[in-house]
Tab-separated table of C-alpha atoms in Angstrom:
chain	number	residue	atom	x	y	z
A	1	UNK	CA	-7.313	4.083	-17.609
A	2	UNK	CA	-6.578	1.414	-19.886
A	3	UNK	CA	-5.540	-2.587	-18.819
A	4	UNK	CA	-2.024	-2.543	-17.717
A	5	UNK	CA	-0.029	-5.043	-20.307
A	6	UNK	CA	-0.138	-8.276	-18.825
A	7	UNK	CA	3.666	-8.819	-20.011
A	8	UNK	CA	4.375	-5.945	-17.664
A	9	UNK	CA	2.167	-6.433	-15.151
A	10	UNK	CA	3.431	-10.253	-14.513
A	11	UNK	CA	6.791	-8.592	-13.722
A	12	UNK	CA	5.705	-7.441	-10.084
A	13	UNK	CA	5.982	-8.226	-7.045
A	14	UNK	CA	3.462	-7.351	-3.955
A	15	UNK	CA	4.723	-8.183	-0.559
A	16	UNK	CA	1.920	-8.541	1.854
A	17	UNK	CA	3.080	-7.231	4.866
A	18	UNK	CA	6.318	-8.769	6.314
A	19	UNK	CA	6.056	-8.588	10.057
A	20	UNK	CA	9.770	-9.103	10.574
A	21	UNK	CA	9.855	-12.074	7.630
A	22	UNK	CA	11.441	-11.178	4.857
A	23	UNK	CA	13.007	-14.376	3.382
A	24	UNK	CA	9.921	-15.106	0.830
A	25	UNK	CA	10.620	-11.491	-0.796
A	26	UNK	CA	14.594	-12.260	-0.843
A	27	UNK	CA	13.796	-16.085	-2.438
A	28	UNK	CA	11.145	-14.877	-4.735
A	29	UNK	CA	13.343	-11.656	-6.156
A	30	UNK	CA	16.696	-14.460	-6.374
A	31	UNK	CA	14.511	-16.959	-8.464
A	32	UNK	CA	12.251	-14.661	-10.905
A	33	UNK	CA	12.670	-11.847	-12.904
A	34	UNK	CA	11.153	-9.077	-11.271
A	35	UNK	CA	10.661	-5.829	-12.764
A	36	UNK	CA	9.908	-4.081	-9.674
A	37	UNK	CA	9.006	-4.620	-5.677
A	38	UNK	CA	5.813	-3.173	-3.761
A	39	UNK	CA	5.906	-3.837	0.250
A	40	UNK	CA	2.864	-3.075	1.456
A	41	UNK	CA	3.702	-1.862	5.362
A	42	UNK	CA	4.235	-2.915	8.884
A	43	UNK	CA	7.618	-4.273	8.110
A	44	UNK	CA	8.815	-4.707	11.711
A	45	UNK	CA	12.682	-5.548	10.381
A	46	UNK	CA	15.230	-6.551	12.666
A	47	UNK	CA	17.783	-4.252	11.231
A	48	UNK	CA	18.134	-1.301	8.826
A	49	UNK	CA	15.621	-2.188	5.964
A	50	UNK	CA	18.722	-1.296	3.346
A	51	UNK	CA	20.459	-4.132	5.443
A	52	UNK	CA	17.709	-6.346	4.715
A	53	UNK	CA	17.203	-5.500	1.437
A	54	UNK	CA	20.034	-5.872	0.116
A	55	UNK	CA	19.822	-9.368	-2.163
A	56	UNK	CA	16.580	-7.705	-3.525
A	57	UNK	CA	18.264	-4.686	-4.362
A	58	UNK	CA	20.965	-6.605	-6.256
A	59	UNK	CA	18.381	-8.422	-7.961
A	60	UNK	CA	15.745	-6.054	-9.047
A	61	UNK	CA	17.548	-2.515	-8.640
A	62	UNK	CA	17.589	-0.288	-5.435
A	63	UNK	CA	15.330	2.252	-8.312
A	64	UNK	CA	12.692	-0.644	-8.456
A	65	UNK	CA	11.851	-1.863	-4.573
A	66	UNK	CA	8.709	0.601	-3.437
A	67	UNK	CA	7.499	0.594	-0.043
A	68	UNK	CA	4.243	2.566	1.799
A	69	UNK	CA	4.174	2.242	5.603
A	70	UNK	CA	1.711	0.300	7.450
A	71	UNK	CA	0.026	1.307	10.996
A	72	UNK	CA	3.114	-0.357	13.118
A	73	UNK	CA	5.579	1.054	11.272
A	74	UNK	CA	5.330	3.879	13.439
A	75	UNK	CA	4.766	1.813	16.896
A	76	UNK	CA	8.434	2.811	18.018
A	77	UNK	CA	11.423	4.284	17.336
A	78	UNK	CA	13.689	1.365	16.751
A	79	UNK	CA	11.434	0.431	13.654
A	80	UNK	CA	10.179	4.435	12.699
A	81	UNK	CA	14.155	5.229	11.672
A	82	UNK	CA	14.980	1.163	10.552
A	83	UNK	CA	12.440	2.399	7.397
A	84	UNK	CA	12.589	5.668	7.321
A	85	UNK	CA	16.021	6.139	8.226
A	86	UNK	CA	16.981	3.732	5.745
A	87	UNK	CA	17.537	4.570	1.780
A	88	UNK	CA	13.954	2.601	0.852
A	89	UNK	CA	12.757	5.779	2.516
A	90	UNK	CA	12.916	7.319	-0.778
A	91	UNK	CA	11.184	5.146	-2.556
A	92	UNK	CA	7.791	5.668	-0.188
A	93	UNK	CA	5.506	5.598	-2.360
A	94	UNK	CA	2.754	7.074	-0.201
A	95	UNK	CA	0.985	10.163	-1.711
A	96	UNK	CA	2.808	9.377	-4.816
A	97	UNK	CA	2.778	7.856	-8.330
A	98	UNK	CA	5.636	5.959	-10.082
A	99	UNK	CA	5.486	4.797	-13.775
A	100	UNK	CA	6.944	1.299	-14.149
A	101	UNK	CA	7.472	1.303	-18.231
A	102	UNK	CA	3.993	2.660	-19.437
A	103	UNK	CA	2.122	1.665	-16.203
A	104	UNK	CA	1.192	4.484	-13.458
A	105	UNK	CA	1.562	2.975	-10.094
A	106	UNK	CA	0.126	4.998	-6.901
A	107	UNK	CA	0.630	4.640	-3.053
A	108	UNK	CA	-1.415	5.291	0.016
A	109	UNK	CA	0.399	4.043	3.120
A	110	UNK	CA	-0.778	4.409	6.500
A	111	UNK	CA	-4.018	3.961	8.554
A	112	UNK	CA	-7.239	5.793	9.023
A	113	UNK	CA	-7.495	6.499	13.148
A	114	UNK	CA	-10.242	8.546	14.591
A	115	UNK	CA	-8.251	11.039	16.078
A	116	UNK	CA	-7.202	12.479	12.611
A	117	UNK	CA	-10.104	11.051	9.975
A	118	UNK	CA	-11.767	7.948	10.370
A	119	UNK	CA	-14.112	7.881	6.820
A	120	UNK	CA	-15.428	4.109	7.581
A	121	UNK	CA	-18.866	4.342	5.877
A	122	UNK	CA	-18.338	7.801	3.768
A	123	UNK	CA	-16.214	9.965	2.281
A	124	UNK	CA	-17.509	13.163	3.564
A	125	UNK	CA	-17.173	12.166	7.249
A	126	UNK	CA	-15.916	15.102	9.372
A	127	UNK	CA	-11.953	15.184	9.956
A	128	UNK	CA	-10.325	16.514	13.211
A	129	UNK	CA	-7.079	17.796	11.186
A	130	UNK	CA	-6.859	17.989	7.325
A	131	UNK	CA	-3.252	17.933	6.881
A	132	UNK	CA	-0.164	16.948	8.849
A	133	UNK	CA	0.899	20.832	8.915
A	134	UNK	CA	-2.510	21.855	10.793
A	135	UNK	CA	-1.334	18.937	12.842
A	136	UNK	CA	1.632	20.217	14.239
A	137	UNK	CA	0.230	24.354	14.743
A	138	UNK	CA	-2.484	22.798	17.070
A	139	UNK	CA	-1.179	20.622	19.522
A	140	UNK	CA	1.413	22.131	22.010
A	141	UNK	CA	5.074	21.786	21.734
A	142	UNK	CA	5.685	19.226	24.254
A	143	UNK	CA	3.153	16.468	22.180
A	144	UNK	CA	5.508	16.708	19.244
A	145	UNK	CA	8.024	14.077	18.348
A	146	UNK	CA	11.299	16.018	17.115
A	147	UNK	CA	9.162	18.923	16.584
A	148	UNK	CA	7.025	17.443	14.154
A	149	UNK	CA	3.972	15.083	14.408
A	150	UNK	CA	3.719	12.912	16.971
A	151	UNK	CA	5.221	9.639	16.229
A	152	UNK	CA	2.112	7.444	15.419
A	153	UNK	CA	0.148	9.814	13.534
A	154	UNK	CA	3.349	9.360	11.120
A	155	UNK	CA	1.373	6.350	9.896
A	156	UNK	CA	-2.113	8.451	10.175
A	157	UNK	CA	-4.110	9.025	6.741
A	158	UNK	CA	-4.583	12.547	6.712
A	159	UNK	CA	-7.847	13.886	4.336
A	160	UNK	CA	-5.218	16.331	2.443
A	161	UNK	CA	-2.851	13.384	1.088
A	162	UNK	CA	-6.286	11.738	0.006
A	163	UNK	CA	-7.282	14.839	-1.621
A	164	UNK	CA	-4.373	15.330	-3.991
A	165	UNK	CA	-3.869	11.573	-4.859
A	166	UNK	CA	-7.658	11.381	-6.511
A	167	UNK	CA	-7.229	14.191	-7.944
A	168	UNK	CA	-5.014	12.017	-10.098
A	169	UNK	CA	-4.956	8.587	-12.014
A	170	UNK	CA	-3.235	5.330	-11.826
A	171	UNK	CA	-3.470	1.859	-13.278
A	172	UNK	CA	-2.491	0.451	-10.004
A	173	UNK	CA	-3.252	1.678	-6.355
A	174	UNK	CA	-1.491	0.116	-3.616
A	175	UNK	CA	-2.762	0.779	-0.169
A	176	UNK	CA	-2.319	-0.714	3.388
A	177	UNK	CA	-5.862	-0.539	4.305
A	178	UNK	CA	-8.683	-2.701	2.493
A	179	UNK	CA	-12.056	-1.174	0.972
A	180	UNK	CA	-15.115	-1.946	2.685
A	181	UNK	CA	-16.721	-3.640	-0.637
A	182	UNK	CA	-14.660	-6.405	-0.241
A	183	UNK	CA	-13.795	-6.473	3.688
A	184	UNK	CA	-17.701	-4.819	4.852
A	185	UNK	CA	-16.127	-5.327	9.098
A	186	UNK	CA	-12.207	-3.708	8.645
A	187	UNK	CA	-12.304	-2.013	4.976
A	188	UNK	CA	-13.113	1.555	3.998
A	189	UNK	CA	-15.674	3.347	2.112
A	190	UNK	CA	-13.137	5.890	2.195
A	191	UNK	CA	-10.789	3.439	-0.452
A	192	UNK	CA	-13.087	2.461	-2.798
A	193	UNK	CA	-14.005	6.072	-3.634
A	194	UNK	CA	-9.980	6.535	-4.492
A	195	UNK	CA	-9.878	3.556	-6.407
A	196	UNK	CA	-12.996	4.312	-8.200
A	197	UNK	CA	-11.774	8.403	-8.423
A	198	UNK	CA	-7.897	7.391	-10.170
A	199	UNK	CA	-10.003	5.058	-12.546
A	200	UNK	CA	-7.729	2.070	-11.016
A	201	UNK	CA	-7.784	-1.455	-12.483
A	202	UNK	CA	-5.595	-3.004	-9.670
A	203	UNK	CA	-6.246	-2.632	-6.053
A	204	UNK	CA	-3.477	-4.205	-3.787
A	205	UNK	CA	-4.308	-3.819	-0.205
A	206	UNK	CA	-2.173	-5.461	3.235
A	207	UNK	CA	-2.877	-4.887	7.013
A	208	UNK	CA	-5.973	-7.623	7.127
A	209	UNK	CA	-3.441	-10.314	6.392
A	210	UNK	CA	-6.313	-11.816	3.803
A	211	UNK	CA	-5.266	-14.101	0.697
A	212	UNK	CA	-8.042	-13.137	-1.653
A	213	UNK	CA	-8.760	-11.680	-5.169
A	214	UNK	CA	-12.124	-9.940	-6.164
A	215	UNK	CA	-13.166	-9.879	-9.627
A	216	UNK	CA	-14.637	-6.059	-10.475
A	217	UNK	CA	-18.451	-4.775	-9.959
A	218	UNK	CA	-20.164	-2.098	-11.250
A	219	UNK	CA	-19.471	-0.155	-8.487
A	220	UNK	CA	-15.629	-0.634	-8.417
A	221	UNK	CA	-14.278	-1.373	-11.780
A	222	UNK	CA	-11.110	-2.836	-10.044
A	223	UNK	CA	-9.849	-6.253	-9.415
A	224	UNK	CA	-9.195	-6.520	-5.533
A	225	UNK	CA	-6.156	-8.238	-4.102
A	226	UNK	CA	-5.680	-8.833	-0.777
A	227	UNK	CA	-1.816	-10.015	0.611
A	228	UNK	CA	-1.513	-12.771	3.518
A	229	UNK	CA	1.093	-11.810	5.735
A	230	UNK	CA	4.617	-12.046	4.381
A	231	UNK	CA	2.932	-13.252	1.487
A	232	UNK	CA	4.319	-12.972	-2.038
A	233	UNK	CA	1.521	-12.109	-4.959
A	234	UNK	CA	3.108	-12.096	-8.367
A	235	UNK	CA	1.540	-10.054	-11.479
A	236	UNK	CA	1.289	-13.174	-13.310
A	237	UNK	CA	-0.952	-14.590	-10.316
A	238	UNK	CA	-3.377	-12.199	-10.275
A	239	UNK	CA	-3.457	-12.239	-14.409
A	240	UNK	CA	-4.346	-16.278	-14.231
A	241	UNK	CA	-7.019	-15.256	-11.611
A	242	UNK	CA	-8.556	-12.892	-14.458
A	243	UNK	CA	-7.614	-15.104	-17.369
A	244	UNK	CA	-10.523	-17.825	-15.404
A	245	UNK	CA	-12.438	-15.490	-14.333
A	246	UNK	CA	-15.490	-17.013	-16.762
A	247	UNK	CA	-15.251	-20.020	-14.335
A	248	UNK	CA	-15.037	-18.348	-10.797
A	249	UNK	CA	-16.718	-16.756	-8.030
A	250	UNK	CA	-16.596	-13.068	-7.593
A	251	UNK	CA	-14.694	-13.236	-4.324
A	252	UNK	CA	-11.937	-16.244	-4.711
A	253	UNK	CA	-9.612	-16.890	-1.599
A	254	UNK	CA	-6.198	-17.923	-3.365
């Protein structure tokens, strides 16, 4: 894929994952001029995300706020149907791609956990269940939640989902977990293959609650952002980052 244009790029927004706190997203939408909104999981809210929302969507465009879910947004009920009971819903981005002007944006929410796929050091590490749908046929009635998966695996990365995103391509890949060639104790193997697959030139990754920016290698011809908690990381951040890049290390903490 080709450079996303920096005019375009500068535009977006990447919220590192809010936690409950959204007033950094709400100031930074009011005061800029935001083309569009990524959250990047475990959002925790307090109240119907729409509810929350709702300054950013005045701001930006309901059409232009994106979400994928993080591990916790599946640690109850209360916050499962506060985001996916909310409109933002349809604008989960996970297994998906949007195009934002000429730029192809893709989304892989959610967690690898050991009971579904847990590809830490490889991409061809064995899975337990491939897709969501064997899932459901092989555990008993009673263990589903409203006779469908069980409520945390809603948040589980399943090897199917993988599958048909890198069979595609992006500019930008969002995803909750990290890759392991930046984060070698919490990141994935298993994300660095997608990012290398879609031919990526952003990754944007949450959950580690990391500020950082990695320049790319020749292994991962990507620049790697990680997202602080509740943090806001602008487009035009992470272009000034390149623009010096002649002047700093590979790894740079922001």
């Amino acid at each position: 894929m080709t450079t996303p244009s920096i005019q375009t790029f500068n535009d977006l927004i990447f919220y590192g994952d809010p936690h409950g706190n959204f007033d950094p997203l709400i100031k930074e939408a009011r005061s800029s001029g935001a083309r569009a909104v990524f959250l990047l999981g475990d959002m925790e809210p307090d109240a119907n995300m729409d509810e929350i929302l709702a300054p950013v969507y005045r701001k930006v465009g309901f059409e232009n706020v994106y979400m994928i879910p993080g591990n916790h947004d599946s640690d109850n009920e209360i916050f499962y149907h506060r985001v996916f009971g909310s409109r933002l819903a349809s604008n989960n981005l996970h297994g998906r791609i949007v195009t934002v002007d000429s730029m192809r944006i893709a989304g892989l929410g959610g967690v690898f956990r050991k009971k579904v796929w847990f590809p830490k050091l490889a991409l061809d590490e064995p899975w337990n269940y491939k897709s969501p749908e064997e899932y459901v046929q092989r555990i008993p009635p009673h263990a589903r939640w409203r006779k469908g998966l069980p409520l945390k695996q809603r948040t589980s990365i399943f090897p199917s989902e993988f599958q048909s995103l890198s069979e595609q391509t992006c500019d930008i890949l969002i995803t909750h977990e990290a890759p392991l060639s930046t984060q070698p104790r919490s990141g994935f193997q298993a994300i660095d293959e997608l990012a290398r697959s879609m031919e990526a030139s952003f990754l944007v990754h949450g959950h580690l609650h990391i500020d950082y920016q990695a320049l790319p290698t020749e292994s991962l011809k990507a620049c790697v952002v990680g997202c602080e908690m509740a943090q806001v990381k602008r487009g035009a951040d992470i272009n000034r980052f390149l623009d010096c890049s002649a002047e700093q290390p590979q790894y740079s903490p922001m």
